[in-house]
Structure formats: C-alpha cells, structure tokens
Coordinates of C-alpha atoms and ligand atoms in Angstrom, one line a residue:
M24 CA -105.7 -47.4 10.4
R25 CA -104.6 -45.3 7.5
Y26 CA -105.7 -44.8 3.9
L27 CA -104.4 -43.4 0.7
T28 CA -106.3 -42.2 -2.4
A29 CA -105.2 -41.8 -6.0
G30 CA -106.8 -40.7 -9.2
E31 CA -107.6 -37.6 -11.3
T32 CA -111.0 -35.9 -11.7
H33 CA -111.1 -36.8 -15.4
G34 CA -109.1 -39.9 -15.2
P35 CA -110.6 -43.4 -15.4
Q36 CA -111.2 -43.9 -11.7
L37 CA -110.5 -42.9 -8.1
T38 CA -108.8 -45.5 -6.0
A39 CA -108.5 -46.0 -2.2
I40 CA -106.6 -48.5 -0.1
I41 CA -107.5 -48.8 3.6
E42 CA -104.9 -50.4 5.8
G43 CA -105.6 -51.8 9.3
F44 CA -109.4 -52.2 9.1
P45 CA -110.4 -55.1 11.4
S46 CA -111.9 -58.4 10.3
N47 CA -115.5 -59.6 10.6
V48 CA -117.1 -56.2 10.1
T49 CA -120.2 -56.5 7.8
I50 CA -119.9 -54.2 4.9
D51 CA -123.2 -53.1 3.5
A52 CA -122.2 -51.8 0.0
D53 CA -125.6 -50.2 -0.4
A54 CA -124.9 -48.1 2.7
V55 CA -121.6 -47.0 1.3
N56 CA -123.2 -46.2 -2.0
F57 CA -125.9 -44.2 -0.2
Q58 CA -123.2 -41.9 1.2
L59 CA -121.9 -41.5 -2.4
A60 CA -125.3 -40.6 -3.7
R61 CA -125.9 -38.1 -0.9
R62 CA -122.6 -36.3 -1.8
Q63 CA -123.8 -35.9 -5.4
K64 CA -126.9 -34.0 -4.5
G65 CA -127.5 -30.4 -3.5
H66 CA -128.7 -27.2 -5.1
G67 CA -125.9 -25.4 -6.9
R68 CA -124.1 -28.4 -8.4
G69 CA -122.9 -28.3 -12.0
R70 CA -123.5 -30.5 -15.0
R71 CA -120.8 -33.0 -14.1
M72 CA -123.1 -34.6 -11.5
Q73 CA -125.6 -35.5 -14.2
I74 CA -122.8 -37.5 -15.9
E75 CA -121.6 -39.4 -12.8
K76 CA -123.4 -42.1 -10.8
D77 CA -120.9 -42.8 -8.1
T78 CA -120.7 -46.4 -6.7
A79 CA -117.9 -48.1 -4.8
R80 CA -116.5 -51.2 -6.3
F81 CA -114.7 -53.2 -3.6
V82 CA -111.7 -55.0 -5.2
G83 CA -109.9 -56.2 -2.0
G84 CA -110.4 -57.1 1.6
V85 CA -114.1 -57.9 1.6
R86 CA -115.4 -61.4 1.1
H87 CA -119.0 -62.6 1.3
G88 CA -120.1 -59.3 2.8
K89 CA -117.4 -59.1 5.6
T90 CA -114.0 -57.7 6.0
T91 CA -111.1 -60.2 6.3
G92 CA -108.5 -58.0 7.9
A93 CA -106.7 -57.6 4.6
P94 CA -106.3 -54.1 3.1
I95 CA -109.6 -52.9 1.7
A96 CA -109.2 -51.7 -1.8
L97 CA -112.1 -49.8 -3.5
V98 CA -112.6 -48.0 -6.8
V99 CA -115.1 -45.4 -8.0
D100 CA -115.3 -45.0 -11.7
N101 CA -115.4 -41.6 -13.5
N102 CA -118.2 -41.9 -16.1
D103 CA -116.8 -38.6 -17.6
W104 CA -113.5 -40.4 -18.4
K105 CA -114.9 -41.5 -21.8
N106 CA -114.9 -37.9 -22.8
W107 CA -111.3 -37.4 -21.7
T108 CA -109.5 -40.5 -22.8
K109 CA -107.1 -38.7 -25.1
I110 CA -106.7 -35.5 -23.0
M111 CA -106.0 -37.6 -19.8
G112 CA -104.5 -40.7 -21.4
I113 CA -101.1 -42.0 -20.2
E114 CA -99.9 -42.2 -23.8
P115 CA -98.0 -39.1 -25.1
V116 CA -99.9 -36.9 -27.5
E117 CA -98.4 -34.5 -30.0
E118 CA -101.3 -32.2 -30.9
E119 CA -101.4 -29.2 -28.5
E120 CA -105.2 -28.9 -28.7
A121 CA -105.6 -32.5 -27.5
K122 CA -104.1 -31.6 -24.2
R123 CA -106.6 -29.0 -23.1
R124 CA -103.7 -27.2 -21.6
V125 CA -104.3 -24.8 -18.7
N126 CA -102.0 -21.8 -18.6
R127 CA -104.1 -19.1 -16.8
P128 CA -104.3 -20.1 -13.1
R129 CA -107.5 -19.5 -11.2
P130 CA -107.0 -17.4 -8.0
G131 CA -108.0 -19.5 -5.0
H132 CA -107.3 -22.9 -6.7
A133 CA -104.1 -24.9 -6.4
D134 CA -103.2 -24.1 -10.0
L135 CA -100.3 -21.6 -9.6
N136 CA -98.7 -22.9 -6.4
G137 CA -98.8 -26.4 -7.7
G138 CA -97.4 -25.5 -11.1
L139 CA -94.5 -23.7 -9.5
K140 CA -93.9 -26.4 -7.0
Y141 CA -94.1 -29.4 -9.3
N142 CA -92.5 -27.5 -12.3
Q143 CA -95.6 -28.2 -14.5
R144 CA -96.2 -25.9 -17.4
D145 CA -99.6 -27.5 -18.0
L146 CA -101.7 -26.5 -14.9
R147 CA -104.1 -29.3 -15.8
N148 CA -101.6 -31.6 -14.1
I149 CA -102.3 -29.8 -10.9
L150 CA -106.1 -29.1 -11.2
E151 CA -106.9 -32.7 -12.1
R152 CA -105.6 -34.0 -8.7
S153 CA -106.5 -30.9 -6.6
S154 CA -110.2 -31.1 -7.8
A155 CA -112.8 -31.8 -5.1
R156 CA -113.7 -34.9 -7.2
E157 CA -111.3 -36.7 -4.9
T158 CA -113.8 -36.3 -2.0
T159 CA -115.9 -39.0 -3.7
V160 CA -113.5 -41.7 -2.6
R161 CA -113.0 -40.2 0.8
V162 CA -116.8 -40.4 1.3
A163 CA -116.6 -44.1 0.3
I164 CA -113.9 -44.5 2.9
G165 CA -116.0 -42.7 5.5
G166 CA -118.9 -45.0 4.5
V167 CA -116.7 -48.0 5.4
A168 CA -115.7 -46.4 8.7
R169 CA -119.4 -46.0 9.5
E170 CA -119.9 -49.7 9.1
L171 CA -117.6 -50.1 12.1
L172 CA -119.1 -47.2 14.1
K173 CA -122.6 -48.5 13.7
Q174 CA -121.6 -51.8 15.4
F175 CA -121.1 -49.6 18.5
G176 CA -124.1 -47.3 18.2
I177 CA -122.1 -44.3 16.9
T178 CA -124.1 -42.0 14.6
V179 CA -122.8 -39.1 12.4
A180 CA -125.1 -36.4 11.0
G181 CA -124.7 -32.9 9.5
Q182 CA -126.6 -29.8 8.7
V183 CA -125.8 -26.7 6.7
L184 CA -125.9 -23.5 8.8
R185 CA -125.0 -20.8 6.3
I186 CA -124.7 -20.3 2.5
G187 CA -123.3 -16.9 1.6
D188 CA -125.1 -14.3 3.7
V189 CA -128.1 -16.5 4.4
E190 CA -128.0 -18.0 7.9
A191 CA -130.2 -21.0 8.9
Q192 CA -131.6 -21.5 12.3
R193 CA -129.5 -24.2 14.0
A194 CA -131.7 -27.2 14.7
D195 CA -131.2 -29.0 18.0
L196 CA -133.1 -32.2 17.2
P197 CA -132.7 -35.9 17.9
L198 CA -130.2 -37.1 15.2
D199 CA -132.7 -39.4 13.5
E200 CA -135.0 -36.5 13.0
L201 CA -132.2 -34.2 11.9
I202 CA -131.1 -36.8 9.3
R203 CA -134.7 -37.3 8.0
I204 CA -135.3 -33.6 7.5
T205 CA -131.9 -32.6 6.1
E206 CA -132.0 -35.5 3.7
E207 CA -135.1 -34.0 2.1
S208 CA -133.7 -30.5 1.8
P209 CA -131.8 -29.5 -1.4
V210 CA -129.5 -27.4 0.8
R211 CA -129.4 -29.8 3.8
V212 CA -131.1 -27.4 6.3
V213 CA -134.0 -27.8 8.7
D214 CA -135.1 -24.1 8.5
K215 CA -137.5 -23.9 5.6
D216 CA -137.4 -20.1 5.4
A217 CA -133.6 -20.1 5.1
E218 CA -133.8 -22.9 2.6
A219 CA -135.8 -20.8 0.1
R220 CA -133.4 -17.8 0.6
M221 CA -130.4 -20.1 0.2
I222 CA -131.7 -21.5 -3.1
A223 CA -132.4 -17.9 -4.3
A224 CA -128.9 -16.8 -3.3
I225 CA -127.3 -19.7 -5.2
D226 CA -129.4 -19.0 -8.3
A227 CA -128.5 -15.3 -8.1
A228 CA -124.8 -16.2 -7.8
K229 CA -125.0 -18.5 -10.8
E230 CA -126.7 -15.8 -12.8
D231 CA -123.8 -13.5 -12.0
G232 CA -121.1 -16.2 -12.9
D233 CA -120.1 -16.2 -9.2
T234 CA -119.9 -18.8 -6.4
L235 CA -120.9 -19.2 -2.7
G236 CA -119.4 -20.8 0.3
G237 CA -120.9 -21.5 3.7
V238 CA -120.8 -23.2 7.1
V239 CA -121.5 -26.8 7.9
E240 CA -122.1 -28.5 11.2
V241 CA -121.4 -32.2 12.0
I242 CA -122.6 -34.0 15.1
V243 CA -121.4 -37.4 16.3
E244 CA -123.5 -39.2 18.9
G245 CA -122.7 -42.3 20.9
V246 CA -119.0 -41.8 21.4
P247 CA -117.6 -43.1 24.7
V248 CA -115.6 -40.9 27.0
G249 CA -111.8 -41.1 26.4
L250 CA -111.2 -41.3 22.6
G251 CA -108.1 -39.4 21.8
S252 CA -105.5 -38.4 24.4
H253 CA -104.0 -35.4 26.2
V254 CA -100.6 -37.0 26.4
Q255 CA -99.2 -36.2 23.0
W256 CA -100.1 -33.4 20.5
D257 CA -100.9 -35.7 17.6
R258 CA -103.1 -38.0 19.6
K259 CA -105.6 -35.2 20.4
L260 CA -108.8 -36.2 18.6
D261 CA -110.2 -32.7 18.2
G262 CA -106.8 -31.8 16.5
R263 CA -107.1 -34.8 14.2
I264 CA -110.7 -33.9 13.3
A265 CA -109.6 -30.3 12.6
Q266 CA -106.9 -31.5 10.3
A267 CA -109.4 -33.8 8.5
V268 CA -111.9 -31.0 8.1
L269 CA -109.3 -28.6 6.8
S270 CA -108.1 -31.2 4.3
I271 CA -111.4 -31.0 2.5
Q272 CA -111.0 -28.9 -0.7
A273 CA -112.0 -25.3 -0.1
F274 CA -112.3 -25.6 3.7
K275 CA -110.7 -22.6 5.6
G276 CA -111.8 -22.9 9.2
V277 CA -113.0 -25.2 11.9
E278 CA -114.5 -24.8 15.4
F279 CA -115.9 -27.1 18.2
G280 CA -118.9 -26.4 20.4
I281 CA -119.3 -22.7 20.9
G282 CA -116.0 -22.3 19.1
F283 CA -114.8 -18.8 18.3
E284 CA -117.6 -17.4 20.6
A285 CA -115.5 -18.6 23.6
A286 CA -113.1 -15.8 23.0
R287 CA -115.8 -13.3 23.9
L288 CA -117.2 -15.0 27.0
R289 CA -116.0 -15.4 30.6
G290 CA -114.8 -18.8 31.8
S291 CA -118.0 -19.3 33.8
K292 CA -120.0 -19.1 30.6
V293 CA -117.7 -21.4 28.6
H294 CA -117.0 -24.5 30.6
D295 CA -119.4 -27.4 31.1
E296 CA -120.2 -28.1 34.8
I297 CA -119.7 -31.7 35.9
L298 CA -122.7 -33.6 37.4
Y299 CA -123.0 -37.1 38.9
E300 CA -126.4 -38.7 38.4
D301 CA -127.7 -42.3 38.4
G302 CA -124.2 -43.7 38.8
S303 CA -122.5 -41.8 36.0
F304 CA -120.8 -38.5 35.2
S305 CA -122.4 -36.1 32.9
R306 CA -122.3 -32.4 31.9
A307 CA -124.9 -29.6 32.4
T308 CA -124.0 -28.2 28.9
N309 CA -121.9 -29.2 25.9
R310 CA -120.3 -25.9 25.0
A311 CA -117.0 -27.7 24.5
G312 CA -118.5 -29.7 21.6
G313 CA -117.6 -33.0 23.1
F314 CA -113.9 -32.5 23.9
E315 CA -111.7 -31.6 26.8
G316 CA -107.9 -32.2 26.7
G317 CA -108.2 -33.6 23.2
M318 CA -110.3 -36.5 24.6
T319 CA -114.0 -37.1 24.1
T320 CA -116.1 -36.3 27.2
G321 CA -118.9 -38.7 26.2
A322 CA -121.1 -35.8 25.1
P323 CA -121.9 -35.4 21.3
I324 CA -119.0 -34.2 19.2
V325 CA -120.1 -30.9 17.6
V326 CA -117.9 -29.5 14.8
R327 CA -118.4 -26.7 12.3
G328 CA -116.4 -26.1 9.2
V329 CA -116.2 -23.1 6.9
M330 CA -116.0 -23.6 3.1
K331 CA -114.9 -20.7 0.9
P332 CA -116.7 -20.1 -2.4
I333 CA -115.5 -22.3 -5.2
S334 CA -112.6 -20.7 -7.0
T335 CA -113.7 -21.5 -10.6
L336 CA -115.7 -18.5 -11.6
Y337 CA -117.6 -18.2 -14.9
K338 CA -116.9 -14.5 -14.7
P339 CA -113.2 -15.0 -13.9
L340 CA -110.9 -12.9 -11.8
Q341 CA -107.7 -11.2 -12.9
S342 CA -104.8 -13.6 -13.4
V343 CA -101.5 -13.9 -15.4
D344 CA -100.8 -16.1 -18.4
I345 CA -97.8 -18.3 -17.3
D346 CA -96.4 -18.2 -20.9
T347 CA -96.5 -14.5 -21.7
K348 CA -96.6 -13.2 -18.1
E349 CA -99.3 -10.8 -19.4
A350 CA -102.4 -10.0 -17.4
F351 CA -105.3 -12.2 -18.4
T352 CA -108.5 -13.4 -16.9
A353 CA -108.3 -16.9 -15.2
Q354 CA -109.2 -19.9 -17.2
V355 CA -112.9 -21.1 -17.0
E356 CA -113.5 -24.8 -16.3
R357 CA -116.9 -26.3 -15.9
S358 CA -117.7 -26.2 -12.2
D359 CA -120.4 -25.9 -9.4
T360 CA -121.9 -22.6 -8.2
C361 CA -122.2 -23.9 -4.6
A362 CA -121.1 -27.3 -3.2
V363 CA -121.8 -26.5 0.5
P364 CA -124.6 -29.2 0.8
A365 CA -122.2 -31.8 -0.7
A366 CA -119.5 -30.6 1.6
S367 CA -121.8 -31.3 4.6
V368 CA -121.8 -35.0 3.5
I369 CA -118.0 -35.0 2.9
M370 CA -117.4 -33.5 6.4
E371 CA -119.6 -36.1 8.0
N372 CA -117.6 -38.9 6.3
V373 CA -114.1 -37.6 7.0
I374 CA -115.1 -37.2 10.6
A375 CA -116.5 -40.7 10.7
W376 CA -113.1 -41.9 9.6
E377 CA -111.3 -40.0 12.4
V378 CA -113.7 -41.2 15.1
A379 CA -113.4 -44.8 13.8
N380 CA -109.6 -44.5 13.8
A381 CA -109.5 -43.2 17.4
F382 CA -111.9 -45.9 18.4
L383 CA -109.5 -48.5 17.1
D384 CA -106.5 -46.8 18.8
K385 CA -108.4 -47.1 22.1
F386 CA -110.0 -50.6 21.7
G387 CA -107.6 -51.9 19.2
G388 CA -107.8 -55.5 17.9
D389 CA -107.7 -57.4 14.7
S390 CA -111.2 -58.6 14.7
L391 CA -114.6 -57.1 15.6
E392 CA -114.9 -59.7 18.4
E393 CA -111.6 -58.6 20.0
I394 CA -112.6 -54.9 19.8
R395 CA -116.0 -55.6 21.3
R396 CA -114.4 -57.4 24.3
N397 CA -112.0 -54.5 24.9
Y398 CA -114.9 -51.9 24.5
E399 CA -117.2 -53.7 26.9
G400 CA -114.4 -54.2 29.4
Y401 CA -113.6 -50.5 29.3
L402 CA -117.3 -49.5 29.7
Q403 CA -117.4 -51.7 32.8
Q404 CA -114.2 -49.9 34.1
V405 CA -115.8 -46.5 33.6
R406 CA -119.0 -47.7 35.4
D407 CA -116.9 -49.0 38.3
Y408 CA -114.8 -45.8 38.5
Ligands
EPS796 C1 -114.3 -29.4 -9.4 C2 -114.8 -29.0 -10.6 C3 -116.0 -29.7 -11.2 C4 -116.8 -30.3 -10.2 C5 -115.9 -31.2 -9.4 C6 -115.0 -30.4 -8.6 O1 -115.6 -30.8 -12.1 P1 -115.8 -30.7 -13.6 O2 -114.8 -29.7 -14.1 O3 -115.5 -32.1 -14.1 O4 -117.2 -30.3 -13.8 O5 -117.9 -31.1 -10.8 O6 -116.7 -32.0 -8.5 C7 -116.9 -33.3 -8.9 C8 -116.6 -33.8 -10.0 C9 -117.5 -34.1 -7.8 O7 -117.7 -35.3 -8.0 O8 -117.8 -33.5 -6.8 C10 -113.1 -28.8 -8.9 O9 -112.3 -28.1 -9.6 O10 -112.7 -29.0 -7.7

C-alpha cells in the first residue's frame, strides 16, 4: 500500500489517495472522524482549532460502507480557507498586501531551507505545505488503516510521557484502560500530578510567548510474530516505523522498548529471554519493544518519539530579512504553544498505517477474505512449528 497527500494549511482542503487497500473492509466513517477529533484536542492548542471541525469526506474507493479495492480518496476541508481565499487563491494577485508575504524565516521551521531550495522569495509558499496541518489527513489515513487492523484484533494506543521538563509516570495498564484514561486527560497522561504540572508549564510558556515539546509513547497490541523482515534494510518494520515517526512535523528522535537506555546496560539486562509455555513461544520481558531483526516478536510494539518545541514563537528569535539581509526577528504567525497531546494521536495513526502495510506485505491479498485465509493459515503454521 502507499499514499500521497496534497494541500496547504490555509488552502481549501487536504487530500489523500490511498492505493492498494484491500476490498470488503468495512469503513466506519465515525471511527475515522473520531481520530480526527482526538487530534484537534489538547491543552496548548491555538485559536485555529476553534475554527476547524475536521471530518473526512470519502470521495473514492468506498461504497455502501465497504472498500471496493479501488484507490481510496478522501478530503478534509479547511474551514479557515474562507479567510484566505485571496491570499491562497490560484489566481494571480497584484497588490502586495494581499499576499501576506513571509520574508523573515522562523528558526526551526522549513522556511529558509525551503525558500532557498525551491527558489521561492515568498516563504509562505514553503510554510503553507510544511505546516503540521498536513497531519490531519495522515490521521484520517491512519484511521482507515485501523479499520483493517481491527479486523485482526490489533489495537493502537498512546500516552504522553513528557512535556518540557515535566515527566509523567509511565502507565503500564491494559490498553483499554490506558485509552479510557488518556482520552479524558487534556495532556493525554495517566499521572494526574504530572497532568496539573504539565498544564501549568504550558500556560507559563504561553505567557512568555514561548513553546514546549515532549515525549510520546505508542503501544500496538495484537501483532503476530513475523511482520517486517530481516532480509533487506527497507523491509525492517522498526526502521519503517522510525521513518514514519520522524516524518511527523517537529519530531526529532525515536526509540523502541528500553531504547537509548540499552547503551548503558549489559547484554544480560537488555535482551528478552525466550520461554516456551502452553504450546507457544513467549518472552520473559519486552525490553526490545516488540522487535528483533526488524521483525515483530509477537510482544506489543512500544515506540517513543521526541517532539521539539514548535518553532513559531510569539517572542520571536533572531533571523534575517531575506530581502535586505539585515538582522530582524522572525515572522510571527498564529500557532500553538504545545501540540504534544495532538502529536500523540498523530504518532498512533502513522504507526497504525505502517503496521497495516506490513500486515498486507505478509498476508497480502486483494480482499479481506483472502487476507484472512492467509493470516489463519500462517497462525496454524506458527502453532505447528
Ligand atoms: C501550524 C501553525 C498553526 C497550527 C497548525 C500548525 O496554524 P495556523 O497558523 O493556521 O494557526 O494551528 O496546526 C493546524 C492547523 C492543525 O490542524 O493541527 C504550523 O505552522 O505547523
């Protein structure tokens, strides 16, 4: 499977085309829209989220509630577009002020590199596409992937572990409980004490015209052993998930299981001992975060991602005017103070896509029925091993 997205943050809509999705999978549009609504929430979001009410409009590949095997096309409208029709219109405009030109690049954003690379003297042409608004449609795509995963009992959940210097106690709960509790938290944590301190830290950063990043963890349960492959670099599923996580705007790091901690410990404290009980293999621990040799072990996938603080600062950093080359402070655009809770939802959904994709690589088939036959045959093979 593959997908492409198109669209600008203040353009009319975001568009996605998903190619290779199997037929006969029930698509619950409410479930996809629930993912979109989750992404809009979280303490620290800016005014834009009051304008938008993201919903996925399916415009291809789904009929009477089920996929047909044709490319799935979906659209999420930008409500804010009505305020930008001239600024973002495709028709040429003469008046300079109607362009809302950006000429003072924000340190940390794609503005300057993109302007130099694409030879754009209006940095709006870069920021409009590099904006994290694009994650809306990737969450919708992840929502579609989840519709396939749920047919096979695979569940994806997330929790925020850090915002700025506030660390939350990591919750090791059954996923349904983790989902229920984090869903009610404005910062998607289980640890109530940390929740209050995170909210205070976000409010303080906002007061100072500053921003905050953090750490997010995603867990995937119900994956069979053997998704991904050791035989070729680009078939390693942990590598693909890492790429997907780092492709989320503002993400700078990723780790699996005990992650960077493994550098400090001896091998005996890092690897997961193999057991055989009640007719199947299992592990005493899951420090590997569900992967060995780029393949799933059958244990839950545990991934953490690091998000840097958003680069649009209301108290802007030093920059240079691209016209005069004189020192200036960076341009201020409306933005969020902290989008780590939203990023948790985004990370869940980009990982859901990668797992669904690896699932199809392994059990491939054009219809759900064909995939199910392959899946059940494989499970029998594993049981008989
Ligand atoms: C973003 C800047 C802000 C955020 C946006 C990401 O957009 P605006 O300038 O329109 O307020 O609100 O995020 C979203 C629109 C969203 O849906 O998450 C940026 O520069 O990345």
